[in-house]
Coordinates of C-alpha atoms (C1' of nucleotides) in Angstrom, one line a residue:
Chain A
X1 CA 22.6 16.4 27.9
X2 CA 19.8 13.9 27.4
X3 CA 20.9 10.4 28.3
X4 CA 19.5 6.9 27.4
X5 CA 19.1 5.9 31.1
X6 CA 16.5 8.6 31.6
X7 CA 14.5 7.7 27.6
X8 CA 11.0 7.4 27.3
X9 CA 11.3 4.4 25.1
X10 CA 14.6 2.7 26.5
X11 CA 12.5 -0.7 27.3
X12 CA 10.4 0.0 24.1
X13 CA 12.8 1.0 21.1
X14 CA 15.4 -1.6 19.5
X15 CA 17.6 -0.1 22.0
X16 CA 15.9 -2.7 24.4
X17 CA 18.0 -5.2 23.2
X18 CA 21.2 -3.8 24.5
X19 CA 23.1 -3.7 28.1
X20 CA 24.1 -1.0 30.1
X21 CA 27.4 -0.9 28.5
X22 CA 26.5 -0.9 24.8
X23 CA 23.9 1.9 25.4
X24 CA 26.6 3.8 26.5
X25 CA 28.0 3.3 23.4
X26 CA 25.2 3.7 21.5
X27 CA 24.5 6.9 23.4
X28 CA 28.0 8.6 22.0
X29 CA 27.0 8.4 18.6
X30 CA 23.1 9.2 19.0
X31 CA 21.8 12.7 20.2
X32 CA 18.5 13.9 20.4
X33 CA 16.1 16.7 18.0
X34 CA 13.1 18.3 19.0
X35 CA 10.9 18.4 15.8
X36 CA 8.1 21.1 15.3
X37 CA 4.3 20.1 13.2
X38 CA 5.0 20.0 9.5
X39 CA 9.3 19.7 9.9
X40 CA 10.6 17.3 8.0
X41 CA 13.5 15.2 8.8
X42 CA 13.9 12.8 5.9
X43 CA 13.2 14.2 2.3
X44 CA 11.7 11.5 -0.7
X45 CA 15.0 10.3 -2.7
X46 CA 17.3 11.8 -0.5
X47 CA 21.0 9.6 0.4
X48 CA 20.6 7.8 3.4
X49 CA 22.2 10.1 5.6
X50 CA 20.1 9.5 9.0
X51 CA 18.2 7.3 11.1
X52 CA 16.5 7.8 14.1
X53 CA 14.6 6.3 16.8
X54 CA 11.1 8.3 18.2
X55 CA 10.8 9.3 21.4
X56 CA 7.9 11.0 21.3
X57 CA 5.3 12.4 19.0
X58 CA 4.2 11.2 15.6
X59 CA 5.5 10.9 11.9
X60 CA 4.3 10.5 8.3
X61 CA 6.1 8.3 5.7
X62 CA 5.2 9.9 2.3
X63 CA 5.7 9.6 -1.3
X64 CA 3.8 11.5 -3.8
X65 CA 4.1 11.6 -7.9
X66 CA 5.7 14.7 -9.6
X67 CA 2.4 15.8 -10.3
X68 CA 2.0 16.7 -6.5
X69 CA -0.4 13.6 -5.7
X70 CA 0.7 12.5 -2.4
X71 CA 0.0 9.0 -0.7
X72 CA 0.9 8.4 2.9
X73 CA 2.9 5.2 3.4
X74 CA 2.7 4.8 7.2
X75 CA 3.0 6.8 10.4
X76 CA 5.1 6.3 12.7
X77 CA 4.9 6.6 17.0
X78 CA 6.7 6.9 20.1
X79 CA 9.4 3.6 20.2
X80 CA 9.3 3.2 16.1
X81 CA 12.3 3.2 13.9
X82 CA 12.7 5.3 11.2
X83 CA 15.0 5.8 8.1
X84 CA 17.3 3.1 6.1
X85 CA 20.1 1.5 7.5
X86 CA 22.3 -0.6 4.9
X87 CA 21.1 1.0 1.9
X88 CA 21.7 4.3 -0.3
X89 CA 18.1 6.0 -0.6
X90 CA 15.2 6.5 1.1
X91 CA 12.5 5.8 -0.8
X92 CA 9.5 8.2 1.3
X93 CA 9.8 11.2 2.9
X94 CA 9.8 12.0 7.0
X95 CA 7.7 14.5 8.5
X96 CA 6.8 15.3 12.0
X97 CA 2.7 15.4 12.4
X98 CA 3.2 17.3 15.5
X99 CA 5.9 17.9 17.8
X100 CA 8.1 15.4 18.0
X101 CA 11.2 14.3 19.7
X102 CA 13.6 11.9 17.7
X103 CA 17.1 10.1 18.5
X104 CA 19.0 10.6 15.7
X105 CA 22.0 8.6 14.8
X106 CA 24.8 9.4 11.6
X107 CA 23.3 6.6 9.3
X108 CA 27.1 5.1 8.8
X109 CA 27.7 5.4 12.7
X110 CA 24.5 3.5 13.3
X111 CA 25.2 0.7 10.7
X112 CA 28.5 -0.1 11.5
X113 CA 27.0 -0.2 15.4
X114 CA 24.3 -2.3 14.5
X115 CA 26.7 -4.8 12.7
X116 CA 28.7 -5.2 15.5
X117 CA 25.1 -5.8 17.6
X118 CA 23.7 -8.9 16.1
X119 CA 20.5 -8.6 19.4
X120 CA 19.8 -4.8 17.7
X121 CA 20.0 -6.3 14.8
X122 CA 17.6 -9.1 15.4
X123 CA 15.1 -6.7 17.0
X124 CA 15.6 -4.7 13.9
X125 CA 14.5 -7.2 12.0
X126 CA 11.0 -8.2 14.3
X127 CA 10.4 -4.5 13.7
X128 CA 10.6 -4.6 10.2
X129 CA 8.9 -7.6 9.5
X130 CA 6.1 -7.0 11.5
X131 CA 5.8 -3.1 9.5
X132 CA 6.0 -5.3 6.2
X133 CA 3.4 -7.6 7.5
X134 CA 0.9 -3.8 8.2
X135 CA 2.0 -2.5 5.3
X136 CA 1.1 -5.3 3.3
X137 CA -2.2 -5.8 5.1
X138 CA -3.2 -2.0 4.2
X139 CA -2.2 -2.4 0.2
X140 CA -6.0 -4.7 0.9
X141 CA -7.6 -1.5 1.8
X142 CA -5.9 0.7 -0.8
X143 CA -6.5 -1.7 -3.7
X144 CA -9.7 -3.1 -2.8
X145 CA -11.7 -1.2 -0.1
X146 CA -14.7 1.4 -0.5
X147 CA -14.2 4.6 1.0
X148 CA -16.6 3.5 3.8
X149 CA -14.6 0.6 4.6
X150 CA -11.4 2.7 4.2
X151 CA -12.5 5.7 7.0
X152 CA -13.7 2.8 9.3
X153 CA -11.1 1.0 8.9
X154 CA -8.4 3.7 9.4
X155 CA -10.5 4.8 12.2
X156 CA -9.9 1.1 13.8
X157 CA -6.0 1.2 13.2
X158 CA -6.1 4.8 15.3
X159 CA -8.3 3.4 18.2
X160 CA -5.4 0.6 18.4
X161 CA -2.7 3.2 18.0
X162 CA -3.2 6.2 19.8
X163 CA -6.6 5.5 22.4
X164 CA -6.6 8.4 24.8
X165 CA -6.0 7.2 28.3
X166 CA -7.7 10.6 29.4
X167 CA -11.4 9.3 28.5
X168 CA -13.4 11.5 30.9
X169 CA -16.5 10.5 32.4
X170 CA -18.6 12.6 30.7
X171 CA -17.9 10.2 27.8
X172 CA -20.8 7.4 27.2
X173 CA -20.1 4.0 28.5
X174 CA -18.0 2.2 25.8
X175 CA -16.5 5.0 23.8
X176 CA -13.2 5.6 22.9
X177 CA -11.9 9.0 23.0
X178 CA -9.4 9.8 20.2
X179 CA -6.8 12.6 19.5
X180 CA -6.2 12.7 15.7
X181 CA -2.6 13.8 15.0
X182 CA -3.2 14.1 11.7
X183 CA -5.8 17.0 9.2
X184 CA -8.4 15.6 6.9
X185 CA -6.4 15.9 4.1
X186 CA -3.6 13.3 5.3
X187 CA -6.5 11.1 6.3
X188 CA -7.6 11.2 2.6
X189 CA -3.7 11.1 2.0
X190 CA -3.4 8.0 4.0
X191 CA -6.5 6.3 2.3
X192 CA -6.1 6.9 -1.3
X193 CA -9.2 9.6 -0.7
X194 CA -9.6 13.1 -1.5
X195 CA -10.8 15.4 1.6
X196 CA -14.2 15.7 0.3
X197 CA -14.5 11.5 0.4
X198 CA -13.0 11.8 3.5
X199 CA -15.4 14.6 5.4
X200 CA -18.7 13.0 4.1
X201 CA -18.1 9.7 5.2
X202 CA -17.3 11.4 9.0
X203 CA -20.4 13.6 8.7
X204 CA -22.5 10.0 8.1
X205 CA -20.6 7.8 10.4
X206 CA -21.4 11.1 12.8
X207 CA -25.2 10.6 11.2
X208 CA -25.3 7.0 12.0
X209 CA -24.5 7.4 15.8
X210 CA -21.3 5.2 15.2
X211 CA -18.8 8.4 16.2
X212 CA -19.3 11.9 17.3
X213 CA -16.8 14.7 16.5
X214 CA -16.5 17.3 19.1
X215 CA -14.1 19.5 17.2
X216 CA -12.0 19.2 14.0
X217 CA -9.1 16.9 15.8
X218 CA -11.1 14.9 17.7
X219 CA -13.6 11.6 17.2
X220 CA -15.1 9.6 19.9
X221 CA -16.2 6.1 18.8
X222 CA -19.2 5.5 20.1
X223 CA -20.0 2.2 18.4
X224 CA -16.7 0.2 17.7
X225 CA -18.5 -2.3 16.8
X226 CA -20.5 -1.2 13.9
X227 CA -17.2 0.3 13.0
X228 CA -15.7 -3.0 12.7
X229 CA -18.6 -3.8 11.1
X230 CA -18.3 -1.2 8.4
X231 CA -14.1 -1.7 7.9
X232 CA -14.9 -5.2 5.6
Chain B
X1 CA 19.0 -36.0 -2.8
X2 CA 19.2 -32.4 -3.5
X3 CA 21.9 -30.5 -2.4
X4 CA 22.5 -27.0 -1.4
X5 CA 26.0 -26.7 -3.3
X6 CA 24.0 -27.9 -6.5
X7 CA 21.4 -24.8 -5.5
X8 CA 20.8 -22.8 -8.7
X9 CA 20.3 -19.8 -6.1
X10 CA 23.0 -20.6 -3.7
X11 CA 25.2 -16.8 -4.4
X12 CA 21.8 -15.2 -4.7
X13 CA 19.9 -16.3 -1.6
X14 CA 20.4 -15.4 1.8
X15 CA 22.7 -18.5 1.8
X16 CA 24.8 -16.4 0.2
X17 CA 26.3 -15.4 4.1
X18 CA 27.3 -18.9 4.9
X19 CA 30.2 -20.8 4.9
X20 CA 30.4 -24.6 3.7
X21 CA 30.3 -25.8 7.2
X22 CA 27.1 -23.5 7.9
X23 CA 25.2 -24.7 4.5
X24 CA 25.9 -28.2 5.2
X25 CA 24.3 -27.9 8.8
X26 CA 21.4 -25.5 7.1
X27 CA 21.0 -28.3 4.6
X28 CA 20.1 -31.2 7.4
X29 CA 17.4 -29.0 8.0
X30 CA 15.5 -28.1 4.9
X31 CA 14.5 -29.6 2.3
X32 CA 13.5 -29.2 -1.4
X33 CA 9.7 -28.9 -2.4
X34 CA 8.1 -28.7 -6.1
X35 CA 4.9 -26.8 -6.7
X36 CA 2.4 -26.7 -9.5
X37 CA 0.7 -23.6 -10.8
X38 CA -2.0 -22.5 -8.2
X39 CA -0.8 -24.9 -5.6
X40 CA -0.5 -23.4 -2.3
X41 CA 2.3 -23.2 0.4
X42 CA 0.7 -21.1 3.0
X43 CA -2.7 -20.3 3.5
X44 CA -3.8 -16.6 4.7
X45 CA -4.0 -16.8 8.7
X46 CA -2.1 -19.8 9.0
X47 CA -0.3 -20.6 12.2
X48 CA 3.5 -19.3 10.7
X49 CA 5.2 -23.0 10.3
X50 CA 7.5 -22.8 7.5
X51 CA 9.5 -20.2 5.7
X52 CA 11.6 -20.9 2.5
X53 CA 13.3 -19.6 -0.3
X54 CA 12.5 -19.5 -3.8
X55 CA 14.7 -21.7 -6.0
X56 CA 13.0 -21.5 -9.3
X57 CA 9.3 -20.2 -10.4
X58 CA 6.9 -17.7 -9.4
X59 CA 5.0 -17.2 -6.6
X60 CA 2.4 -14.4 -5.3
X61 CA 1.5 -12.9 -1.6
X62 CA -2.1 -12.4 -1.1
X63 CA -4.9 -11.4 1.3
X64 CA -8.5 -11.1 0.6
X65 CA -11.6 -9.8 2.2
X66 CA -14.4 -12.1 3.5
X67 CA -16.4 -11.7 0.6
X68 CA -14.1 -13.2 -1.6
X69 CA -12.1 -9.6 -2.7
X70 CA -8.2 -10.5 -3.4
X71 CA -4.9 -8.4 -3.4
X72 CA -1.6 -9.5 -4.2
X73 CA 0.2 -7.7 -1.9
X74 CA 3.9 -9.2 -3.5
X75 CA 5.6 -11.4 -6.3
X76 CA 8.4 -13.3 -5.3
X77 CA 11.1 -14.6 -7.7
X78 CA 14.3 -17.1 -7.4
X79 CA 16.1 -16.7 -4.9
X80 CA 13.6 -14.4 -2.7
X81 CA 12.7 -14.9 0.7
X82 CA 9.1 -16.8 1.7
X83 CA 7.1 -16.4 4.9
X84 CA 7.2 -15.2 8.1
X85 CA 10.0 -16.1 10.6
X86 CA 10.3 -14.8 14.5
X87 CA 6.1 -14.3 14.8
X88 CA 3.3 -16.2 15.0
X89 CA 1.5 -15.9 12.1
X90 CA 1.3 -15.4 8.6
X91 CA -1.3 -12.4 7.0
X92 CA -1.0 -13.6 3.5
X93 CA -1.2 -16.8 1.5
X94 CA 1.7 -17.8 -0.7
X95 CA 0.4 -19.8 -3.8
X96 CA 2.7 -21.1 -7.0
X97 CA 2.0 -19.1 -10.0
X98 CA 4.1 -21.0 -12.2
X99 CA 5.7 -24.5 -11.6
X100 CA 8.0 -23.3 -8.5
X101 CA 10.9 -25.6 -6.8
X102 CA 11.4 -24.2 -3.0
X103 CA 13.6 -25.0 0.0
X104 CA 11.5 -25.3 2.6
X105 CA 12.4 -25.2 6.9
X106 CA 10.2 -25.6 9.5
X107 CA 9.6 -22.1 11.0
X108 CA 11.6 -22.7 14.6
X109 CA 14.3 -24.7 13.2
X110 CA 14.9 -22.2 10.8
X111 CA 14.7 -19.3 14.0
X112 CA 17.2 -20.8 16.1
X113 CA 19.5 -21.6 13.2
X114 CA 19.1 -17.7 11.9
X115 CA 19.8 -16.4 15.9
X116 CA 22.8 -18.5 16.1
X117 CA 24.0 -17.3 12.6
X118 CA 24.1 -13.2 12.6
X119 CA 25.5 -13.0 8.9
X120 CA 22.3 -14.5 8.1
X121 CA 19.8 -12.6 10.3
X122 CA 21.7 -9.6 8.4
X123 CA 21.0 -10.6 4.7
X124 CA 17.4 -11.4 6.1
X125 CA 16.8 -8.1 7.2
X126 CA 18.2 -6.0 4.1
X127 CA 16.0 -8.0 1.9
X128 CA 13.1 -7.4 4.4
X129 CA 14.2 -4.1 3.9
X130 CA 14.4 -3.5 0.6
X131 CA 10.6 -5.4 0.4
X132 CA 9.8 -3.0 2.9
X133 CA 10.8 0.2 0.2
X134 CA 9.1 -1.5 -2.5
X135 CA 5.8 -2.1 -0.8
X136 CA 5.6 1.3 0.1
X137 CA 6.5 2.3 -3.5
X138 CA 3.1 0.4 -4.6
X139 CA 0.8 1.8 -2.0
X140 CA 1.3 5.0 -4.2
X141 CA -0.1 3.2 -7.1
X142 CA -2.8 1.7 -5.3
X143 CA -3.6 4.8 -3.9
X144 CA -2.9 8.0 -6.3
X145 CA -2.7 5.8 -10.0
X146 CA -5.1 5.9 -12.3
X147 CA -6.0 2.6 -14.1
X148 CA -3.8 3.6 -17.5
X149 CA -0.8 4.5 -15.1
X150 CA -1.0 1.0 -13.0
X151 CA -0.9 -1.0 -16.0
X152 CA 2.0 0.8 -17.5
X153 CA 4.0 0.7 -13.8
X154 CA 2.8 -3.0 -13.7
X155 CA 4.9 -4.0 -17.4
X156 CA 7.8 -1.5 -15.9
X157 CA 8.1 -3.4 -13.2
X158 CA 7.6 -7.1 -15.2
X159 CA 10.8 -5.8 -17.9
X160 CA 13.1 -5.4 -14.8
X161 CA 12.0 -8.6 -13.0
X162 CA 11.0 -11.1 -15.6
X163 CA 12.8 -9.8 -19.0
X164 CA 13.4 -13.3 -20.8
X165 CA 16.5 -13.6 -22.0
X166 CA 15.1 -15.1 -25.0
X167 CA 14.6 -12.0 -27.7
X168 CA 14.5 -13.2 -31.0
X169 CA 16.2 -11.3 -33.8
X170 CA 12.4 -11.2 -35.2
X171 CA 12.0 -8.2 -33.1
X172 CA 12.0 -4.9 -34.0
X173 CA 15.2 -3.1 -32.4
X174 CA 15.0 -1.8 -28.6
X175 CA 11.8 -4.5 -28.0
X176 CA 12.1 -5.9 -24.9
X177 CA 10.0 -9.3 -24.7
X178 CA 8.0 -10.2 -21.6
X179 CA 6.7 -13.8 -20.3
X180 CA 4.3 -13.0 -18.0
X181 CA 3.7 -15.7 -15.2
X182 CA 0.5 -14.0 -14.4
X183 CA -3.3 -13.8 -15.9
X184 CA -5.1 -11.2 -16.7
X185 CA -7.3 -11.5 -13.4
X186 CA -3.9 -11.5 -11.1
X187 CA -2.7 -8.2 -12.8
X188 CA -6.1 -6.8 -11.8
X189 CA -5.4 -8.3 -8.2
X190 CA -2.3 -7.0 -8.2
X191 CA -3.5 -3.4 -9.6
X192 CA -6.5 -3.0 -7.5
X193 CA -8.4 -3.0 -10.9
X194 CA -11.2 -5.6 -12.5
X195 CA -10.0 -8.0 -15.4
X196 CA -12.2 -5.9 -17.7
X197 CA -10.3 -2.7 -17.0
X198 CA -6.7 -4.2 -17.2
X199 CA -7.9 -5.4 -20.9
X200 CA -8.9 -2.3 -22.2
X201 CA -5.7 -0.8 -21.4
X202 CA -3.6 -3.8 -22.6
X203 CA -5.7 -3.2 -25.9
X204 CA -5.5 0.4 -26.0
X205 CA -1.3 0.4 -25.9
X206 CA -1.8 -1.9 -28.5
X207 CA -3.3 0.4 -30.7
X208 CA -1.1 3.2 -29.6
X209 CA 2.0 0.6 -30.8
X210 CA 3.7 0.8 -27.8
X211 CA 3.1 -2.6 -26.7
X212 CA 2.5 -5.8 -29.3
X213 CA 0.2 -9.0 -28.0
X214 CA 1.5 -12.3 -29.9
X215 CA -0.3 -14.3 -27.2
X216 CA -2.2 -14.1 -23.9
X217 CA 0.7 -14.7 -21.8
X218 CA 3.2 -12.7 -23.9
X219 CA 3.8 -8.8 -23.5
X220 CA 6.7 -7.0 -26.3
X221 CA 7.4 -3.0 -25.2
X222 CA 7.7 -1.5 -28.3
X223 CA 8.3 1.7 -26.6
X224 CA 9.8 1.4 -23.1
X225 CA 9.9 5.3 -22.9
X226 CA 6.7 5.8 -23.8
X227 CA 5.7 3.2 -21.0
X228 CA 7.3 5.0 -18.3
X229 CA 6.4 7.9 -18.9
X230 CA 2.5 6.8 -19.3
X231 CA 3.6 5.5 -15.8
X232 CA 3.4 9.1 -13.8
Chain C
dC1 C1' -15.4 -31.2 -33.4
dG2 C1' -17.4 -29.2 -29.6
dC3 C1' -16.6 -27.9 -24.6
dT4 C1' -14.6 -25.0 -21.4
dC5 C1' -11.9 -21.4 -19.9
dC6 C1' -10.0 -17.0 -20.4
dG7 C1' -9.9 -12.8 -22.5
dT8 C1' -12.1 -9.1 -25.2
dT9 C1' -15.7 -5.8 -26.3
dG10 C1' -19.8 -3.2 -25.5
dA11 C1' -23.6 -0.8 -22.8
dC12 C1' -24.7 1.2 -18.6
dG13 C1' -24.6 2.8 -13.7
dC14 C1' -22.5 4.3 -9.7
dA15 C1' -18.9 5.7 -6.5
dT16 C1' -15.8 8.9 -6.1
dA17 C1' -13.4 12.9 -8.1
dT18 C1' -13.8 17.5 -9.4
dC19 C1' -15.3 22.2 -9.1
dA20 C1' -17.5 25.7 -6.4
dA21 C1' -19.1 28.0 -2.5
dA22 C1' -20.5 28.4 2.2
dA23 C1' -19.5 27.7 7.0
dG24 C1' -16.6 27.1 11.0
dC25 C1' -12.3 27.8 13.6
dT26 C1' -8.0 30.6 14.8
dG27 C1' -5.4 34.3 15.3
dT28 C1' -4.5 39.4 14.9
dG29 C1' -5.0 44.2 15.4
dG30 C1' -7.8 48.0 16.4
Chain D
dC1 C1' -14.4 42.8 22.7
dC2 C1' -15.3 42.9 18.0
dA3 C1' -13.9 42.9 13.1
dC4 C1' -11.5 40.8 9.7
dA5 C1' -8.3 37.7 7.2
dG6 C1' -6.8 33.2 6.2
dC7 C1' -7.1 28.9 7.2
dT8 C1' -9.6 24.0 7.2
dT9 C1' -13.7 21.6 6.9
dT10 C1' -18.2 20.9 5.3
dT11 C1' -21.8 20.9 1.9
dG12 C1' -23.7 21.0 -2.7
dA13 C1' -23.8 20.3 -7.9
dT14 C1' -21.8 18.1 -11.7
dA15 C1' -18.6 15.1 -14.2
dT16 C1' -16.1 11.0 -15.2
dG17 C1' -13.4 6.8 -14.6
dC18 C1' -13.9 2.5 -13.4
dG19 C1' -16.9 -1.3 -12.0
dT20 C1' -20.7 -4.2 -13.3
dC21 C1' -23.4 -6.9 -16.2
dA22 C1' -23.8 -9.3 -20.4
dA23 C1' -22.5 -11.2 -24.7
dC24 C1' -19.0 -12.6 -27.8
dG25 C1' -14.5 -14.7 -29.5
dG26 C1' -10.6 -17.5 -29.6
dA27 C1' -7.2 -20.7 -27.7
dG28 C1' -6.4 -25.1 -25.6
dC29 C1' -8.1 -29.8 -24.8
dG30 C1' -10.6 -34.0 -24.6

DNA sequence: CGCTCCGTTGACGCATATCAAAAGCTGTGG
DNA sequence: CCACAGCTTTTGATATGCGTCAACGGAGCG
């Protein structure tokens, strides 16, 4: 059985803020689920059954209208929280991007846990105030950005996020070797785009000498800072 | 001097999880602050030195781009939370939009108060929560709505937060009557539109009858319905 | 009464969406 | 190993919604 003692993200996750004792606790009430590309966990306007900690992998928070346009409301990585504790509803979906492994805690369980916590609580918080603070710093991009300024800048956010340790030395001095978890039509989901916006401004970023794109999943950035440049 | 069991948002605030003993020792450390229409109270990429809550007024959240681009990334009403407590720094101005009283606390006083007071740090974090959900509820607009849907969201939105209590019986049955703290260029900010775009569609629901103008500021739905679903 | 500010209206252009088709990958079965 | 099917992505042609620029109008104020 998977313990806490032996997590990925024990000294990353909100679970940080506990003792050996009370992740003992916590541990009885939380087990883990392995979740493949495309699975979701959390479905838009669903009771607030679940919430979950990531161990590993990445996830999509989505909404969309019921006329099937979709907008991507944040991803989330390996240590991030998910779902809503103390409340009814989730107001976006969860999917997995690819495989994924999640802690998953009873929603109830984990509230009345947390109450009785206030140094989970209070890490809760940080971690949601500093996701209100990115979110509210990417409504800018959404509401006032050009889809230029929107691929650079989402570019940016993944060099911060997810920057390949395994840059090989084949790469040119200075670039940053990137994994995309995610298609071109979730970038254009994340960006307000469609695909089409999406794949010419890669194909003239890849024109300008600014990335390259070895295959479908994968960007190097050659010139951060002209992408910085271009982001606004 | 103003007191905190006079406080017209005393049940409605996060106060709301204190004792008498706790607001009294809360009250030695804030204190009460008027603004006037377009004054300021924190300034975009400000050291974070004060949080506050909203007694009376309106007030909006806003970032901007270098070159002078601005969106309001959040309204905040009586009784709502302000700025940015536990970090460093704030990544949005907070500027009056109508004559606003707040109770303002230095930043760490506040911190160590909130740490030592769980019941606090609790209501802190739903609201932060539920600010969260609604945030991600408007990056769909900004990013999937086209300009006829935004508007009709944005006076949605305005009837549940701002619907005066004042209707006249010179209104025609069902009306709901609006006061909007806002001009037309701060809708646009808050849309992602220009001023000229939000105008057209203010006009054109006019002429459809499903919203009257008596005055610049003033908004009456004729036809809530028709609003929402206009809205997508 | 006239000035100023804000909002409205109109003409026009452009960025991005839409529609359509070709070009790469990826996997499967012969 | 090749052929083919079913994808995602790219590329191209066209359409359109919204932005931009410019002029006008009306409300508030000295």
């Amino acid at each position: 059985m998977a313990s806490c003692d032996t997590c990925l993200v024990r000294n990353r996750a909100i679970c940080a803020a506990l003792d050996a004792d009370e992740i003992g606790a916590l541990n009885t009430i939380g087990r883990q689920r392995l979740l493949e590309p495309g699975e979701s966990l959390i479905w838009e306007g669903d009771d607030s059954v679940l919430v979950a900690n990531v161990i590993e992998g990445v996830l999509k928070l989505s909404t969309g209208t019921e006329d099937g346009r979709e907008q991507i409301v944040g991803m989330v990585f390996a240590s991030d929280f998910i779902g809503r504790p103390f409340g009814t509803t989730t107001g976006h979906g969860v999917t997995a991007l690819t495989e994924a492994k999640v802690c998953v805690f009873n929603r109830r369980d984990f509230d009345s846990f947390a109450r009785a916590h206030p140094a989970l609580e209070h890490k809760l918080l940080q971690r949601t105030l500093d996701e209100l603070d990115r979110t509210r710093r990417w409504m800018l991009l959404l509401g006032r950005k050009s889809a230029s300024e929107k691929v650079a800048s989402f570019l940016i956010e993944m060099t911060d996020r997810v920057a390949s340790p395994g840059c090989s030395s084949l790469m040119p001095p200075g670039a940053i070797h990137l994994d995309l978890p995610v298609s071109r039509q979730q970038i254009a989901d994340v960006l307000g785009l469609t695909i089409e916006t999406v794949s010419r401004q890669f194909t003239r970023l890849k024109a300008d000498r600014i990335i390259d794109l070895p295959s479908r999943r994968e960007v190097v950035v050659l010139d951060r800072a002209a992408l910085v440049a271009e982001a606004g």
